[in-house]
Every structure is written in structure tokens, then in C-alpha cells.
mmCIF file of C-alpha atoms and ligand atoms in Angstrom:
data_model
loop_
_atom_site.group_PDB
_atom_site.id
_atom_site.type_symbol
_atom_site.label_atom_id
_atom_site.label_comp_id
_atom_site.label_asym_id
_atom_site.label_seq_id
_atom_site.Cartn_x
_atom_site.Cartn_y
_atom_site.Cartn_z
ATOM 1 C CA MET A 94 14.321 -6.123 10.980
ATOM 2 C CA LYS A 95 14.233 -4.267 7.668
ATOM 3 C CA PHE A 96 17.242 -2.283 6.413
ATOM 4 C CA PHE A 97 16.600 0.978 4.580
ATOM 5 C CA ILE A 98 19.421 3.111 3.213
ATOM 6 C CA ASP A 99 19.284 6.799 4.133
ATOM 7 C CA THR A 100 20.572 8.528 1.010
ATOM 8 C CA ALA A 101 19.590 9.892 -2.382
ATOM 9 C CA ASN A 102 22.897 8.796 -3.914
ATOM 10 C CA LEU A 103 22.213 6.273 -6.686
ATOM 11 C CA ASP A 104 25.617 4.552 -6.492
ATOM 12 C CA GLU A 105 25.253 3.948 -2.763
ATOM 13 C CA ILE A 106 21.700 2.652 -3.232
ATOM 14 C CA ARG A 107 22.941 0.280 -5.975
ATOM 15 C CA GLU A 108 25.816 -0.935 -3.763
ATOM 16 C CA ALA A 109 23.490 -1.659 -0.821
ATOM 17 C CA TYR A 110 20.952 -3.342 -3.110
ATOM 18 C CA ASP A 111 23.660 -5.524 -4.673
ATOM 19 C CA LEU A 112 24.586 -6.745 -1.196
ATOM 20 C CA GLY A 113 21.140 -8.376 -1.168
ATOM 21 C CA VAL A 114 19.973 -7.087 2.207
ATOM 22 C CA LEU A 115 18.264 -3.824 1.289
ATOM 23 C CA ASP A 116 14.537 -3.422 1.953
ATOM 24 C CA GLY A 117 14.013 0.244 1.083
ATOM 25 C CA VAL A 118 15.299 3.812 0.841
ATOM 26 C CA THR A 119 14.666 6.991 2.795
ATOM 27 C CA THR A 120 15.408 10.429 1.421
ATOM 28 C CA ASN A 121 14.776 13.918 2.718
ATOM 29 C CA PRO A 122 15.102 17.397 1.174
ATOM 30 C CA SER A 123 18.641 17.779 2.575
ATOM 31 C CA LEU A 124 19.763 14.455 1.061
ATOM 32 C CA MET A 125 18.247 15.413 -2.313
ATOM 33 C CA ALA A 126 20.005 18.806 -2.158
ATOM 34 C CA LYS A 127 23.297 17.037 -1.339
ATOM 35 C CA GLU A 128 22.992 15.225 -4.701
ATOM 36 C CA GLY A 129 22.293 18.562 -6.412
ATOM 37 C CA ILE A 130 18.750 17.539 -7.390
ATOM 38 C CA SER A 131 16.458 20.538 -7.894
ATOM 39 C CA GLY A 132 13.319 21.433 -9.858
ATOM 40 C CA ASP A 133 10.135 19.348 -10.010
ATOM 41 C CA GLU A 134 11.082 17.404 -13.147
ATOM 42 C CA ASN A 135 14.537 16.459 -11.877
ATOM 43 C CA VAL A 136 13.191 15.511 -8.461
ATOM 44 C CA THR A 137 10.555 13.263 -10.062
ATOM 45 C CA ALA A 138 13.139 11.676 -12.375
ATOM 46 C CA HIS A 139 15.479 11.058 -9.444
ATOM 47 C CA TYR A 140 12.800 9.352 -7.355
ATOM 48 C CA LYS A 141 11.944 7.226 -10.404
ATOM 49 C CA ALA A 142 15.615 6.280 -10.791
ATOM 50 C CA ILE A 143 15.740 5.200 -7.134
ATOM 51 C CA CYS A 144 12.540 3.158 -7.554
ATOM 52 C CA ASP A 145 14.061 1.424 -10.572
ATOM 53 C CA ILE A 146 16.958 0.147 -8.425
ATOM 54 C CA VAL A 147 15.104 -1.236 -5.389
ATOM 55 C CA ASP A 148 12.150 -3.592 -4.885
ATOM 56 C CA ASP A 149 9.914 -1.323 -2.768
ATOM 57 C CA LYS A 150 9.538 1.335 -0.073
ATOM 58 C CA VAL A 151 11.118 4.577 -1.272
ATOM 59 C CA SER A 152 10.323 7.466 1.077
ATOM 60 C CA ALA A 153 9.865 10.776 -0.754
ATOM 61 C CA GLU A 154 9.233 13.831 1.391
ATOM 62 C CA VAL A 155 6.680 16.584 0.766
ATOM 63 C CA ILE A 156 7.886 20.179 0.944
ATOM 64 C CA ALA A 157 4.480 21.739 1.645
ATOM 65 C CA THR A 158 3.593 22.306 5.293
ATOM 66 C CA GLU A 159 -0.153 22.936 5.007
ATOM 67 C CA PHE A 160 -2.795 20.256 4.468
ATOM 68 C CA GLU A 161 -3.910 21.026 0.897
ATOM 69 C CA GLY A 162 -0.336 21.396 -0.322
ATOM 70 C CA MET A 163 0.762 18.155 1.333
ATOM 71 C CA ILE A 164 -2.145 16.253 -0.218
ATOM 72 C CA LYS A 165 -1.427 17.631 -3.702
ATOM 73 C CA GLU A 166 2.295 16.960 -3.457
ATOM 74 C CA GLY A 167 1.864 13.570 -1.802
ATOM 75 C CA LYS A 168 -0.507 12.418 -4.555
ATOM 76 C CA GLU A 169 1.988 13.537 -7.218
ATOM 77 C CA LEU A 170 4.812 11.689 -5.440
ATOM 78 C CA ALA A 171 2.693 8.535 -5.090
ATOM 79 C CA LYS A 172 1.979 8.660 -8.839
ATOM 80 C CA ILE A 173 5.693 8.397 -9.690
ATOM 81 C CA ASP A 174 5.807 4.714 -8.749
ATOM 82 C CA ASP A 175 3.923 2.193 -6.581
ATOM 83 C CA LYS A 176 7.120 1.881 -4.515
ATOM 84 C CA ILE A 177 6.823 5.448 -3.181
ATOM 85 C CA VAL A 178 6.016 6.025 0.495
ATOM 86 C CA VAL A 179 4.950 9.640 1.120
ATOM 87 C CA LYS A 180 7.040 11.202 3.871
ATOM 88 C CA ILE A 181 5.160 13.737 5.978
ATOM 89 C CA PRO A 182 6.509 15.941 8.793
ATOM 90 C CA MET A 183 5.167 15.563 12.328
ATOM 91 C CA ILE A 184 3.085 18.752 12.427
ATOM 92 C CA LYS A 185 -0.643 19.360 12.896
ATOM 93 C CA ASP A 186 -1.491 19.422 9.173
ATOM 94 C CA GLY A 187 0.863 16.487 8.709
ATOM 95 C CA ILE A 188 -1.258 14.353 11.025
ATOM 96 C CA LYS A 189 -4.368 15.304 9.023
ATOM 97 C CA ALA A 190 -2.543 14.434 5.794
ATOM 98 C CA ILE A 191 -1.425 11.054 7.190
ATOM 99 C CA LYS A 192 -5.048 10.300 8.122
ATOM 100 C CA TYR A 193 -6.146 11.271 4.596
ATOM 101 C CA PHE A 194 -3.493 9.148 2.853
ATOM 102 C CA HIS A 195 -4.323 6.212 5.147
ATOM 103 C CA SER A 196 -7.949 6.370 3.984
ATOM 104 C CA GLU A 197 -6.741 6.461 0.355
ATOM 105 C CA GLY A 198 -4.469 3.436 0.811
ATOM 106 C CA ILE A 199 -1.299 5.498 0.254
ATOM 107 C CA ARG A 200 1.612 4.562 2.536
ATOM 108 C CA THR A 201 3.173 7.270 4.699
ATOM 109 C CA ASN A 202 6.318 7.790 6.743
ATOM 110 C CA CYS A 203 5.873 10.303 9.555
ATOM 111 C CA THR A 204 9.196 12.095 9.918
ATOM 112 C CA LEU A 205 10.913 14.392 12.424
ATOM 113 C CA VAL A 206 9.602 12.481 15.436
ATOM 114 C CA PHE A 207 11.253 13.217 18.771
ATOM 115 C CA SER A 208 8.742 12.173 21.450
ATOM 116 C CA ALA A 209 6.420 9.357 22.512
ATOM 117 C CA GLY A 210 3.436 11.721 22.319
ATOM 118 C CA GLN A 211 4.168 12.400 18.662
ATOM 119 C CA ALA A 212 4.495 8.643 18.083
ATOM 120 C CA ILE A 213 1.022 8.035 19.553
ATOM 121 C CA LEU A 214 -0.529 10.731 17.352
ATOM 122 C CA ALA A 215 1.066 9.354 14.173
ATOM 123 C CA ALA A 216 -0.093 5.809 14.959
ATOM 124 C CA LYS A 217 -3.627 7.009 15.682
ATOM 125 C CA ALA A 218 -3.641 8.792 12.306
ATOM 126 C CA GLY A 219 -2.577 5.575 10.566
ATOM 127 C CA ALA A 220 1.046 6.249 9.586
ATOM 128 C CA THR A 221 2.637 3.228 7.916
ATOM 129 C CA TYR A 222 6.083 4.135 9.301
ATOM 130 C CA LEU A 223 7.185 6.365 12.172
ATOM 131 C CA SER A 224 10.651 7.908 12.027
ATOM 132 C CA PRO A 225 12.106 8.837 15.421
ATOM 133 C CA PHE A 226 15.490 10.560 14.876
ATOM 134 C CA ILE A 227 17.757 8.893 17.411
ATOM 135 C CA GLY A 228 21.082 10.492 16.411
ATOM 136 C CA ARG A 229 19.698 14.017 16.588
ATOM 137 C CA LEU A 230 18.341 13.273 20.077
ATOM 138 C CA ASP A 231 21.725 11.928 21.164
ATOM 139 C CA ASP A 232 23.269 15.136 19.775
ATOM 140 C CA ILE A 233 21.368 17.188 22.363
ATOM 141 C CA SER A 234 21.981 14.751 25.265
ATOM 142 C CA PHE A 235 18.634 12.921 25.126
ATOM 143 C CA ASP A 236 18.755 9.136 24.784
ATOM 144 C CA GLY A 237 17.461 8.315 21.282
ATOM 145 C CA LEU A 238 17.423 4.572 21.903
ATOM 146 C CA GLU A 239 15.370 5.066 25.066
ATOM 147 C CA LEU A 240 12.736 6.750 22.900
ATOM 148 C CA ILE A 241 12.663 3.750 20.523
ATOM 149 C CA GLU A 242 12.160 1.471 23.536
ATOM 150 C CA GLN A 243 9.353 3.632 24.903
ATOM 151 C CA ILE A 244 7.541 3.781 21.564
ATOM 152 C CA ALA A 245 7.933 0.017 21.024
ATOM 153 C CA HIS A 246 6.351 -0.577 24.436
ATOM 154 C CA ILE A 247 3.428 1.764 23.715
ATOM 155 C CA TYR A 248 2.788 0.297 20.260
ATOM 156 C CA GLN A 249 2.779 -3.228 21.714
ATOM 157 C CA ASN A 250 0.245 -2.208 24.382
ATOM 158 C CA TYR A 251 -2.274 -1.271 21.712
ATOM 159 C CA ASP A 252 -1.222 -3.433 18.756
ATOM 160 C CA PHE A 253 -0.666 -0.284 16.675
ATOM 161 C CA GLU A 254 0.162 -1.290 13.106
ATOM 162 C CA THR A 255 2.555 1.632 12.537
ATOM 163 C CA GLN A 256 6.092 0.341 12.052
ATOM 164 C CA ILE A 257 8.940 1.938 13.994
ATOM 165 C CA LEU A 258 11.574 3.130 11.517
ATOM 166 C CA ALA A 259 14.608 4.192 13.560
ATOM 167 C CA ALA A 260 16.155 7.139 11.695
ATOM 168 C CA SER A 261 19.153 9.415 12.114
ATOM 169 C CA VAL A 262 21.185 6.277 12.816
ATOM 170 C CA ARG A 263 24.852 7.201 13.002
ATOM 171 C CA HIS A 264 26.790 4.004 13.769
ATOM 172 C CA THR A 265 26.610 0.226 13.991
ATOM 173 C CA MET A 266 25.816 0.173 17.723
ATOM 174 C CA HIS A 267 22.709 2.270 17.082
ATOM 175 C CA LEU A 268 21.600 -0.383 14.574
ATOM 176 C CA ILE A 269 22.395 -3.334 16.842
ATOM 177 C CA LYS A 270 20.625 -1.753 19.831
ATOM 178 C CA CYS A 271 17.589 -1.023 17.628
ATOM 179 C CA ALA A 272 17.534 -4.714 16.684
ATOM 180 C CA GLU A 273 17.653 -5.682 20.377
ATOM 181 C CA ILE A 274 14.769 -3.355 21.166
ATOM 182 C CA GLY A 275 12.779 -4.662 18.212
ATOM 183 C CA ALA A 276 12.571 -1.647 15.886
ATOM 184 C CA ASP A 277 10.810 -2.786 12.715
ATOM 185 C CA VAL A 278 13.150 -0.875 10.396
ATOM 186 C CA VAL A 279 16.458 0.952 10.625
ATOM 187 C CA THR A 280 17.464 3.528 8.054
ATOM 188 C CA CYS A 281 21.128 4.444 7.923
ATOM 189 C CA PRO A 282 24.013 5.477 5.675
ATOM 190 C CA LEU A 283 25.756 2.763 3.612
ATOM 191 C CA LYS A 284 28.794 2.824 5.929
ATOM 192 C CA VAL A 285 26.637 1.660 8.860
ATOM 193 C CA ILE A 286 25.351 -1.350 6.892
ATOM 194 C CA THR A 287 28.807 -2.312 5.609
ATOM 195 C CA GLY A 288 30.268 -1.564 9.052
ATOM 196 C CA LEU A 289 28.400 -4.631 10.329
ATOM 197 C CA LEU A 290 30.817 -6.772 8.299
ATOM 198 C CA ASN A 291 33.870 -5.732 10.271
ATOM 199 C CA HIS A 292 35.636 -7.931 12.797
ATOM 200 C CA PRO A 293 39.426 -8.225 13.136
ATOM 201 C CA LEU A 294 39.136 -11.915 14.089
ATOM 202 C CA THR A 295 37.276 -12.590 10.814
ATOM 203 C CA ASP A 296 40.099 -10.947 8.834
ATOM 204 C CA LYS A 297 42.788 -12.701 10.883
ATOM 205 C CA GLY A 298 41.042 -16.082 10.680
ATOM 206 C CA LEU A 299 40.540 -15.832 6.918
ATOM 207 C CA ALA A 300 44.174 -14.856 6.349
ATOM 208 C CA GLN A 301 45.248 -17.915 8.393
ATOM 209 C CA PHE A 302 42.903 -20.278 6.518
ATOM 210 C CA LEU A 303 44.188 -19.060 3.147
ATOM 211 C CA ALA A 304 47.826 -19.294 4.267
ATOM 212 C CA ASP A 305 47.367 -22.878 5.551
ATOM 213 C CA HIS A 306 45.586 -23.878 2.343
ATOM 214 C CA ALA A 307 48.378 -22.366 0.219
ATOM 215 C CA LYS A 308 51.076 -24.269 2.185
ATOM 216 C CA VAL A 309 49.714 -27.668 1.144
ATOM 217 C CA ASN A 310 48.500 -26.654 -2.325
ATOM 218 C CA LYS A 311 51.721 -25.329 -3.842
ATOM 219 C CA LYS A 312 51.783 -25.302 -7.649
HETATM 220 C C1 LIG B 1336 15.513 9.668 7.565
HETATM 221 O O1 LIG B 1336 14.388 9.455 7.291
HETATM 222 C C2 LIG B 1336 15.985 10.949 8.155
HETATM 223 O O2 LIG B 1336 15.667 11.998 7.303
HETATM 224 C C3 LIG B 1336 17.443 10.861 8.434
HETATM 225 O O3 LIG B 1336 17.721 9.608 9.033
HETATM 226 C C4 LIG B 1336 18.005 12.009 9.244
HETATM 227 O O4 LIG B 1336 19.329 11.687 9.574
HETATM 228 P P1 LIG B 1336 20.393 12.775 10.073
HETATM 229 O O5 LIG B 1336 20.014 13.171 11.455
HETATM 230 O O6 LIG B 1336 21.708 12.052 10.029
HETATM 231 O O7 LIG B 1336 20.311 13.917 9.113
#
């Protein structure tokens, strides 16, 4: 399973990359706004800065919502760096744009996915990644993980090449359950990745080992 970090914050991206387990980055307009990034030039420079930190797979989202605009913007984003994956919303023109980028060999991430029907459409169009938002489904009392399971089953039935990128991941159990189901990728905040480190018995055991070592190695 690949780990993507879901942020536009450069320090957090660096910290996750330094851990040695990071496979990519996802951003969205809200995450870019949170970092105070605005204006075409600054947005481009920020995506470039992210690409300079990681090895590959940086999702950059289009703002346009009609076909021509998405194509123009997506091409500009793809030009920033070979590591860019063009993120396209799950709407009618978005499906057409995904199909277009697929034929051009440009990778896409279909975002704002909340149903199995949408997942089928995106795979048929040739999306590289599909982003079902599990946390936002949980927020409104639908089971986000159940959707990941359903999509995984459907994609297996037809050998769809689209990779399931579980998004809107809020905590470590989301990530672990996604791994059990077989999601190809999970994108999450840094605290979810580092949260996997935590176990009180690890801390207790290490403290004991160090104490025992110190007892017989007094200077
Ligand atoms: C990632 O691609 C999504 O934009 C992101 O995971 C959404 O997460 P949120 O529901 O926590 O905003």
C-alpha cells in the first residue's frame, strides 16, 4: 500500500519524506488556501516546491469545472513537473477530461468520489487514481470503509487499472482498515502516519531495555 500525505504544508511533506515511507502528496484548493497560497504564479511555484521534495505523484487540482477549462488548466499543471498528477472533480465534464488526459498519457486523480457508480465511471474513463472520501462519508453516517470494499470488489471483477486512493482519512484505524481491504493508496495527514508508531508497550519495553543496559554499564 502506498502512503500519500494530504497537505500542502512543505514542512510536513519534508517530515513525512524524511521518514522514508512517503510515496506521494495530495493537495486540494482548501489545503492550498490553508497555506495562504494564491495567484497563478505562487500556486505554480508551490507545486514545484512540493515536487522538489518528493520522488513522484503530486496531485494538483484544477479549479475549472467545464471541459475546455479543465484541459487548459490540467495541461499547465502537468507542465510544472513530470511528478504532477492532475486532480479532476467527479462531474460530467470531469469524466470527459479524465478520458482526454488518459489518451494523452497524463495521469489523473478523480476526486470527490462518494459512490460505487462514480467509481465505475472514473475507471471506464481511465483515471489513474480514484479518491473516495471516507471520512466525509462517515461524517454523514454512511460507512466510508464499506464503499472502499465495494469499489475494490468491482475493480477486481473487471481488472480495472484505476488505483483506489482512500482519501479523507482521519485516523489510524481508517488507514489500517484500508490496508486490510486492499486499497492501493491511502492519503492522510502527517499525524495519521506518525500515529502508526504509537504503542505504550513499545515505550515501556524500550525504557526497560535501556534501564537494564544502564545498570550493568555504569561509568
Ligand atoms: C484528498 O485528496 C482529499 O482532498 C482530502 O483527503 C479531503 O480530506 P478532508 O475530508 O479531511 O478534507
